[in-house]
C-alpha cells in the first residue's frame, strides 16, 4: 500500500513537471494567462515576464571556427496600458571591424483572447529593424503587432558571436516581476570562466559534466610532387572528444527591481550572473591566462598596443609642450597649464574606452579623440614635464561598479598626478572639469591606477570636500503679499560644474523660464552671470525677482515660508526599507542668508524656532537660525552632507534627518497688522 502511494505521488509529480514544461514553451500560451487581470504577487505591475529561458553553447563552425551561440526565448504578459512598451524589444550586438555578431529573431507572436478563443498574430518583417548605436554596436529591434492590455507576447532570438570567449551577462530581474528565469551554459573543457553573481536575491545553481564531441577541420601538410620538391596544405575533418560542463541557473518569482532616489545605476543591484574568461587551452596550443585578479587585468590592459604603447609616445607633442610650460615654476602651475592646453585643444568625440581609437598621434593632429586618446595623451605630457603621472582605469556610472576583476569592468580612463598631498585626478574630456573635479560620469566609487612598472593600486574617485551652493537674498514683503527682491547664488567645485553645464546646454531665455517656473512662478529681471568660463573661480548668477505666489493672506495676516522658493517640500527618502546605498554624487554644502523686510503696519506674530540637527559619524548637519531686528527678519540656513555615498545601514538616520529638516524649512512666518 505504501509503495503504491509512493508510485502515485511520483506519477503526479511527473505529470505536474510535464504540464509546466509544456506551458514554458513557445506556442503554449494558455487561456488562463490571457484572462489574468493582474500579477498575483504584485498588483502594481504593468507587465510581467512569465518565463525567460537562455542557452549558451560554444560550438565549432566550419566557416568561423569556435563560436558562441546564445539562444533566448521569452513570454511577457501585458497587464496595463503603461506596460505596452514591453511590446518593443531590442537586442544589442557588436558590429565593429574586430568583432561582428549576428542577431536573428523568430517565433514572435502576439496572443489575445477574442470571444473566448485565442487569437494569434505573427510579427512580420516590417516590424523588425536594425539600428546603429555607435561605430562598435548596433541593435536589432522588434515592435510586436496587435498588442493591448491583456495581451501575451512571445519571441525568440539567437546571437551568433564569432568568438568562443564571450558569454553575456544574464539578468534574473527586470523592472517588472519575473516569474521564471532559466539560464544554461554549455562550456567545453578548453575554456574556464569565472562566474560572479550580484544583487540581493540569487538563483539556484545545478552543475553537471557530460561527454561531447565535434568535428573540426584540420590543415595537414602534404608533399605535392613525386620528387618531394614542394608541399601543400589541405583540410581534413577530425573528430574531437571532450568534456562539457553544463551549468543551470534557475530563478523563480523574482520581484521587480524598483527605482529609488539617488541611485547611481540601478543595474548595479539587479540579480544577475556574469562570466569572465579565466583560462583557454585548445588542443595542441599553450595555456593562456586571462582576468583572474586585478593585477592580471591591469597587466593585460597595459600590454595592449592601444594602451601602453600609446602612453609611451611623446615625439608628436614635444616641441609644443616645451613652449607652453616655459616659465612654469611649480608642479601646480605645470599641471594647470598642461591640463588647460589639452582641454582647450582637444575635443572629445563622446566615445568612452581605455583603448585608443585613433591613436594619440592622429588624435593630436586632428584635435579629436575618445577618452583614451585624450587622457593618455594628457598623462604622457605630464610625465614628459617631469611629473609623476599615471593613467587610472575607471568604470563610468552607466557601466556599473567595478566589483570583480575583469577587463570589461572598466570602460574609461583618466589621469592622476602623485603629489605629497595625494593624487590629483584629471579628465581633459570635459571642458568644465578642473583638477580633482571629475565629470559626474566618472564618479563611480573606485578606479585602478597603473604605474610604469605594471603595478596597480585602488584609487578612490568619490570627492571628500563639500561643493558649496551659497545663496544671498534681500527681499521686501509688501502689504498685499507680493514679494520683490534680489538674489545671488555662488557655486564652487561640483556645484559649479553642474551649473556651468546646465547653462551651456540651453539658451538663456529658456533657462530663465525654467528657473521662474521652478521657483513658484516668480518673474525674473536684471539677470547676469559671473565667472562663467573662469573654471578656477566660483560661478555665480544674480537676478531681481517679483513673486505674487510666495505668501498667503488670511484674515489680515500674512503667512510665508521663510526660505521662500528655496525650501525643500518633499522627503526623497520615504521608503520603509532602503535596498541600495544612497548616492549623492558628491558631498555638498547648501547655505542661505536671507533678509526679509517687514511691510509697514505689520509685526511678527510668530517665527519658526532655531534648530540644529546633527547626524552620527559626521554624515551631515542642518542649522536653522532666525531673528527679528526692528523691521527685518534675518535668517541663516545651512544644510551639509559630508559623504557622497550613504550606506543602507545609515538610511533610517538619513530619512529621519530629512524629515526633520523639511518640517523646519516649511514652517511659516506669521505677520499681523499693528
Coordinates of C-alpha atoms in Angstrom, one line a residue, residues 69-409:
X69 CA 25.6 30.7 -29.8
X70 CA 23.2 32.4 -27.4
X71 CA 19.5 31.4 -27.7
X72 CA 16.8 33.2 -25.8
X73 CA 13.1 32.7 -25.7
X74 CA 10.7 34.9 -23.7
X75 CA 7.0 35.2 -22.9
X76 CA 5.6 38.5 -21.5
X77 CA 2.2 39.4 -20.1
X78 CA 0.9 42.9 -20.5
X79 CA -1.4 44.0 -17.7
X80 CA -1.8 47.7 -18.0
X81 CA -1.5 50.5 -20.6
X82 CA 1.8 51.6 -19.1
X83 CA 3.2 48.2 -19.8
X84 CA 2.7 48.4 -23.6
X85 CA 6.3 49.5 -24.0
X86 CA 7.4 45.9 -23.3
X87 CA 6.0 45.0 -26.7
X88 CA 9.0 46.8 -28.2
X89 CA 12.2 44.8 -27.7
X90 CA 15.8 45.4 -28.7
X91 CA 18.9 43.3 -28.6
X92 CA 22.3 45.0 -28.9
X93 CA 25.2 43.3 -30.8
X94 CA 28.8 44.1 -31.6
X95 CA 29.2 45.4 -35.1
X96 CA 32.7 46.7 -35.3
X97 CA 35.7 45.8 -37.5
X98 CA 37.2 43.5 -34.9
X99 CA 34.0 41.7 -33.9
X100 CA 30.7 41.4 -35.8
X101 CA 27.8 39.5 -34.3
X102 CA 24.5 38.4 -35.9
X103 CA 21.1 38.6 -34.3
X104 CA 18.1 36.8 -35.7
X105 CA 14.5 37.0 -34.3
X106 CA 12.0 34.2 -34.8
X107 CA 8.8 32.7 -33.4
X108 CA 7.5 36.1 -32.5
X109 CA 3.7 36.2 -31.9
X110 CA 1.1 38.3 -30.0
X111 CA -1.8 36.4 -28.4
X112 CA -5.1 37.9 -27.4
X113 CA -8.4 36.5 -26.1
X114 CA -11.2 37.2 -28.6
X115 CA -14.7 35.8 -27.8
X116 CA -13.2 33.2 -25.6
X117 CA -10.8 32.0 -28.2
X118 CA -7.0 32.6 -28.6
X119 CA -6.1 34.9 -31.5
X120 CA -2.5 34.7 -32.7
X121 CA -0.8 37.5 -34.6
X122 CA 2.6 36.9 -36.2
X123 CA 5.4 39.5 -36.3
X124 CA 6.1 40.5 -39.9
X125 CA 9.3 41.6 -41.4
X126 CA 8.2 45.3 -41.3
X127 CA 8.2 45.1 -37.5
X128 CA 11.9 44.2 -37.4
X129 CA 14.5 47.0 -37.5
X130 CA 18.3 47.4 -37.4
X131 CA 19.7 50.5 -35.7
X132 CA 23.3 51.7 -35.4
X133 CA 24.1 52.7 -31.9
X134 CA 27.7 53.7 -32.5
X135 CA 30.7 52.6 -34.5
X136 CA 31.0 49.5 -32.3
X137 CA 27.5 48.5 -31.6
X138 CA 24.1 48.1 -33.3
X139 CA 20.8 46.8 -32.1
X140 CA 18.1 44.7 -33.6
X141 CA 14.6 45.9 -32.7
X142 CA 11.1 44.5 -32.9
X143 CA 7.7 46.1 -32.5
X144 CA 5.2 43.4 -31.7
X145 CA 1.8 43.6 -33.5
X146 CA -1.7 44.0 -32.2
X147 CA -0.6 44.4 -28.5
X148 CA -3.2 45.7 -26.0
X149 CA -3.9 45.4 -22.3
X150 CA -4.2 41.6 -21.6
X151 CA -2.0 40.5 -24.5
X152 CA 0.7 37.9 -24.1
X153 CA 3.7 38.2 -26.4
X154 CA 6.4 35.6 -27.2
X155 CA 9.6 35.8 -29.2
X156 CA 12.9 34.1 -29.7
X157 CA 16.3 35.3 -30.8
X158 CA 19.7 33.8 -31.5
X159 CA 23.0 35.7 -31.2
X160 CA 26.0 34.3 -33.1
X161 CA 29.3 35.5 -31.8
X162 CA 32.4 34.6 -33.8
X163 CA 34.4 34.3 -30.5
X164 CA 34.2 31.5 -28.0
X165 CA 35.4 33.6 -25.1
X166 CA 32.3 35.8 -24.7
X167 CA 29.3 34.9 -22.6
X168 CA 26.8 37.7 -22.0
X169 CA 25.6 38.8 -18.6
X170 CA 22.2 37.3 -17.7
X171 CA 19.7 39.3 -15.7
X172 CA 17.2 37.4 -13.5
X173 CA 15.5 40.6 -12.5
X174 CA 13.8 43.4 -14.6
X175 CA 11.7 46.4 -13.8
X176 CA 8.7 44.1 -13.9
X177 CA 8.3 40.8 -12.0
X178 CA 10.0 37.7 -13.4
X179 CA 8.0 34.5 -12.7
X180 CA 10.6 32.1 -14.2
X181 CA 14.1 32.7 -15.5
X182 CA 16.4 29.9 -16.6
X183 CA 20.0 30.3 -17.9
X184 CA 22.1 27.4 -19.1
X185 CA 25.7 27.4 -20.3
X186 CA 27.5 24.6 -22.0
X187 CA 31.3 25.1 -21.8
X188 CA 33.9 22.8 -23.3
X189 CA 36.9 21.8 -21.2
X190 CA 39.2 24.1 -23.2
X191 CA 37.7 27.2 -21.6
X192 CA 37.4 28.2 -18.0
X193 CA 35.1 31.0 -16.9
X194 CA 35.0 32.7 -13.5
X195 CA 31.3 33.3 -12.7
X196 CA 30.1 36.0 -10.3
X197 CA 26.6 36.9 -9.1
X198 CA 25.4 40.3 -8.0
X199 CA 22.2 41.6 -6.5
X200 CA 20.3 40.8 -3.3
X201 CA 18.5 37.6 -4.3
X202 CA 20.1 34.6 -6.1
X203 CA 19.1 31.8 -8.4
X204 CA 19.6 28.1 -7.7
X205 CA 22.6 26.5 -9.5
X206 CA 23.0 23.0 -10.8
X207 CA 26.2 21.7 -12.4
X208 CA 26.8 18.5 -14.4
X209 CA 29.5 17.2 -16.7
X210 CA 28.9 15.3 -19.9
X211 CA 30.9 13.8 -22.8
X212 CA 30.6 15.5 -26.1
X213 CA 32.3 15.6 -29.5
X214 CA 32.6 17.8 -32.5
X215 CA 34.1 17.6 -36.0
X216 CA 36.8 20.2 -36.8
X217 CA 38.7 21.0 -40.0
X218 CA 42.4 20.4 -39.6
X219 CA 45.1 21.6 -42.0
X220 CA 47.6 18.9 -43.0
X221 CA 50.9 19.4 -44.8
X222 CA 51.4 17.0 -47.8
X223 CA 54.1 16.6 -50.5
X224 CA 52.9 17.9 -53.8
X225 CA 55.1 16.0 -56.3
X226 CA 56.7 12.6 -56.6
X227 CA 60.1 14.3 -56.2
X228 CA 59.0 15.8 -52.9
X229 CA 60.1 19.3 -54.1
X230 CA 57.3 21.2 -52.6
X231 CA 54.4 20.9 -50.1
X232 CA 50.8 21.9 -49.9
X233 CA 48.2 22.2 -47.2
X234 CA 44.7 20.7 -47.3
X235 CA 41.9 20.4 -44.8
X236 CA 40.6 17.2 -43.3
X237 CA 37.8 16.5 -40.9
X238 CA 38.8 15.3 -37.4
X239 CA 36.5 14.2 -34.6
X240 CA 37.4 15.7 -31.2
X241 CA 36.0 14.2 -27.9
X242 CA 35.8 16.5 -24.9
X243 CA 34.1 17.0 -21.6
X244 CA 31.4 19.7 -21.5
X245 CA 30.2 21.4 -18.3
X246 CA 26.5 22.2 -18.2
X247 CA 25.5 24.8 -15.6
X248 CA 21.9 25.7 -15.0
X249 CA 20.8 28.8 -13.1
X250 CA 17.1 28.9 -12.1
X251 CA 15.3 31.9 -10.6
X252 CA 11.6 31.9 -9.8
X253 CA 9.3 34.6 -8.6
X254 CA 11.9 37.4 -8.6
X255 CA 10.3 40.8 -7.7
X256 CA 10.6 43.8 -10.0
X257 CA 13.7 45.9 -9.4
X258 CA 12.4 49.3 -8.0
X259 CA 13.9 52.6 -8.8
X260 CA 14.8 54.7 -5.8
X261 CA 16.0 58.3 -5.4
X262 CA 19.8 58.9 -5.5
X263 CA 20.8 55.6 -7.0
X264 CA 23.8 56.0 -9.4
X265 CA 22.9 53.0 -11.6
X266 CA 20.1 50.6 -10.7
X267 CA 21.8 47.8 -12.8
X268 CA 24.5 47.6 -10.0
X269 CA 21.9 45.9 -7.8
X270 CA 19.9 43.7 -10.3
X271 CA 20.2 40.0 -9.6
X272 CA 22.4 38.7 -12.5
X273 CA 25.3 36.3 -13.3
X274 CA 28.5 37.3 -15.2
X275 CA 31.1 35.2 -16.9
X276 CA 34.7 36.3 -17.3
X277 CA 37.2 34.2 -19.2
X278 CA 39.9 32.9 -16.9
X279 CA 41.9 30.4 -19.0
X280 CA 41.9 29.0 -22.5
X281 CA 43.8 26.0 -23.9
X282 CA 42.6 24.3 -27.1
X283 CA 44.2 21.1 -28.3
X284 CA 47.8 21.5 -29.5
X285 CA 48.1 25.0 -28.1
X286 CA 49.6 26.6 -24.9
X287 CA 47.6 27.7 -21.9
X288 CA 46.5 31.3 -21.9
X289 CA 45.5 33.0 -18.6
X290 CA 43.2 36.0 -18.5
X291 CA 41.4 38.0 -15.9
X292 CA 41.9 36.1 -12.6
X293 CA 43.0 39.1 -10.5
X294 CA 43.2 42.8 -10.7
X295 CA 47.0 42.5 -11.4
X296 CA 46.3 40.2 -14.3
X297 CA 43.6 42.5 -15.7
X298 CA 45.9 45.5 -15.4
X299 CA 48.9 43.7 -16.9
X300 CA 46.7 42.6 -19.9
X301 CA 45.4 46.1 -20.5
X302 CA 48.8 47.8 -20.1
X303 CA 50.3 45.4 -22.7
X304 CA 47.7 46.3 -25.2
X305 CA 49.1 48.2 -28.2
X306 CA 46.2 50.7 -27.9
X307 CA 47.2 51.5 -24.3
X308 CA 50.8 51.1 -23.1
X309 CA 52.4 51.7 -26.4
X310 CA 50.3 54.9 -27.0
X311 CA 51.1 56.1 -23.5
X312 CA 54.8 56.0 -24.2
X313 CA 54.7 58.1 -27.4
X314 CA 56.0 61.7 -27.0
X315 CA 57.5 62.9 -30.2
X316 CA 54.3 64.3 -31.6
X317 CA 53.9 66.9 -28.8
X318 CA 57.4 67.6 -27.5
X319 CA 58.1 70.9 -29.3
X320 CA 54.7 72.3 -28.5
X321 CA 54.9 71.2 -24.9
X322 CA 58.3 72.9 -24.3
X323 CA 56.8 76.2 -25.3
X324 CA 53.6 76.0 -23.2
X325 CA 55.4 75.0 -20.0
X326 CA 58.1 77.6 -20.4
X327 CA 58.0 79.8 -17.3
X328 CA 56.0 77.5 -15.1
X329 CA 57.8 77.1 -11.8
X330 CA 55.7 74.9 -9.5
X331 CA 54.2 71.4 -10.1
X332 CA 50.7 73.0 -9.6
X333 CA 51.4 75.5 -12.4
X334 CA 52.6 72.7 -14.7
X335 CA 49.5 70.6 -14.0
X336 CA 47.2 73.5 -14.6
X337 CA 48.9 74.7 -17.8
X338 CA 49.1 71.3 -19.4
X339 CA 45.6 70.3 -18.3
X340 CA 44.2 73.5 -19.8
X341 CA 46.2 73.1 -23.0
X342 CA 44.8 69.6 -23.6
X343 CA 41.2 70.6 -22.6
X344 CA 41.3 73.6 -25.0
X345 CA 42.9 71.9 -28.0
X346 CA 41.3 68.5 -27.9
X347 CA 37.6 67.7 -28.5
X348 CA 36.0 64.6 -27.0
X349 CA 34.1 62.5 -29.6
X350 CA 31.8 61.2 -26.9
X351 CA 33.2 57.6 -27.1
X352 CA 34.4 56.1 -23.9
X353 CA 37.1 53.3 -23.6
X354 CA 40.5 52.7 -22.1
X355 CA 41.9 51.8 -25.6
X356 CA 42.8 54.5 -28.1
X357 CA 40.5 54.8 -31.0
X358 CA 42.6 56.8 -33.5
X359 CA 46.0 56.7 -31.6
X360 CA 47.4 59.7 -29.7
X361 CA 49.4 61.0 -32.7
X362 CA 46.5 61.1 -35.1
X363 CA 44.2 62.5 -32.4
X364 CA 46.6 65.3 -31.5
X365 CA 46.9 66.2 -35.2
X366 CA 43.1 66.2 -35.8
X367 CA 42.3 67.6 -32.4
X368 CA 39.7 65.0 -31.6
X369 CA 39.6 61.6 -29.9
X370 CA 38.0 59.2 -27.5
X371 CA 38.6 59.1 -23.7
X372 CA 41.8 57.1 -24.0
X373 CA 43.2 59.3 -26.9
X374 CA 42.8 62.4 -24.8
X375 CA 43.7 61.3 -21.3
X376 CA 46.6 59.0 -22.2
X377 CA 47.9 62.0 -24.2
X378 CA 47.5 64.2 -21.1
X379 CA 49.3 61.6 -18.9
X380 CA 52.2 61.4 -21.4
X381 CA 52.6 65.2 -21.4
X382 CA 52.5 65.4 -17.6
X383 CA 55.2 62.7 -17.4
X384 CA 57.3 64.4 -20.0
X385 CA 57.2 67.6 -18.0
X386 CA 58.8 65.8 -15.0
X387 CA 55.6 65.0 -13.0
X388 CA 54.7 61.6 -11.6
X389 CA 51.6 60.9 -13.7
X390 CA 49.7 57.6 -14.3
X391 CA 46.5 56.5 -16.0
X392 CA 43.6 55.4 -13.8
X393 CA 41.1 52.9 -15.2
X394 CA 37.5 53.8 -14.4
X395 CA 34.1 52.3 -14.8
X396 CA 31.5 55.0 -15.6
X397 CA 28.2 55.2 -13.7
X398 CA 26.4 53.9 -16.8
X399 CA 28.8 50.9 -16.9
X400 CA 28.3 49.9 -13.3
X401 CA 30.6 49.5 -10.3
X402 CA 33.8 47.6 -11.0
X403 CA 33.2 44.9 -8.4
X404 CA 35.1 41.9 -9.8
X405 CA 38.5 41.6 -11.7
X406 CA 37.7 41.5 -15.4
X407 CA 38.6 43.6 -18.5
X408 CA 35.1 44.8 -19.1
X409 CA 34.8 46.1 -15.5

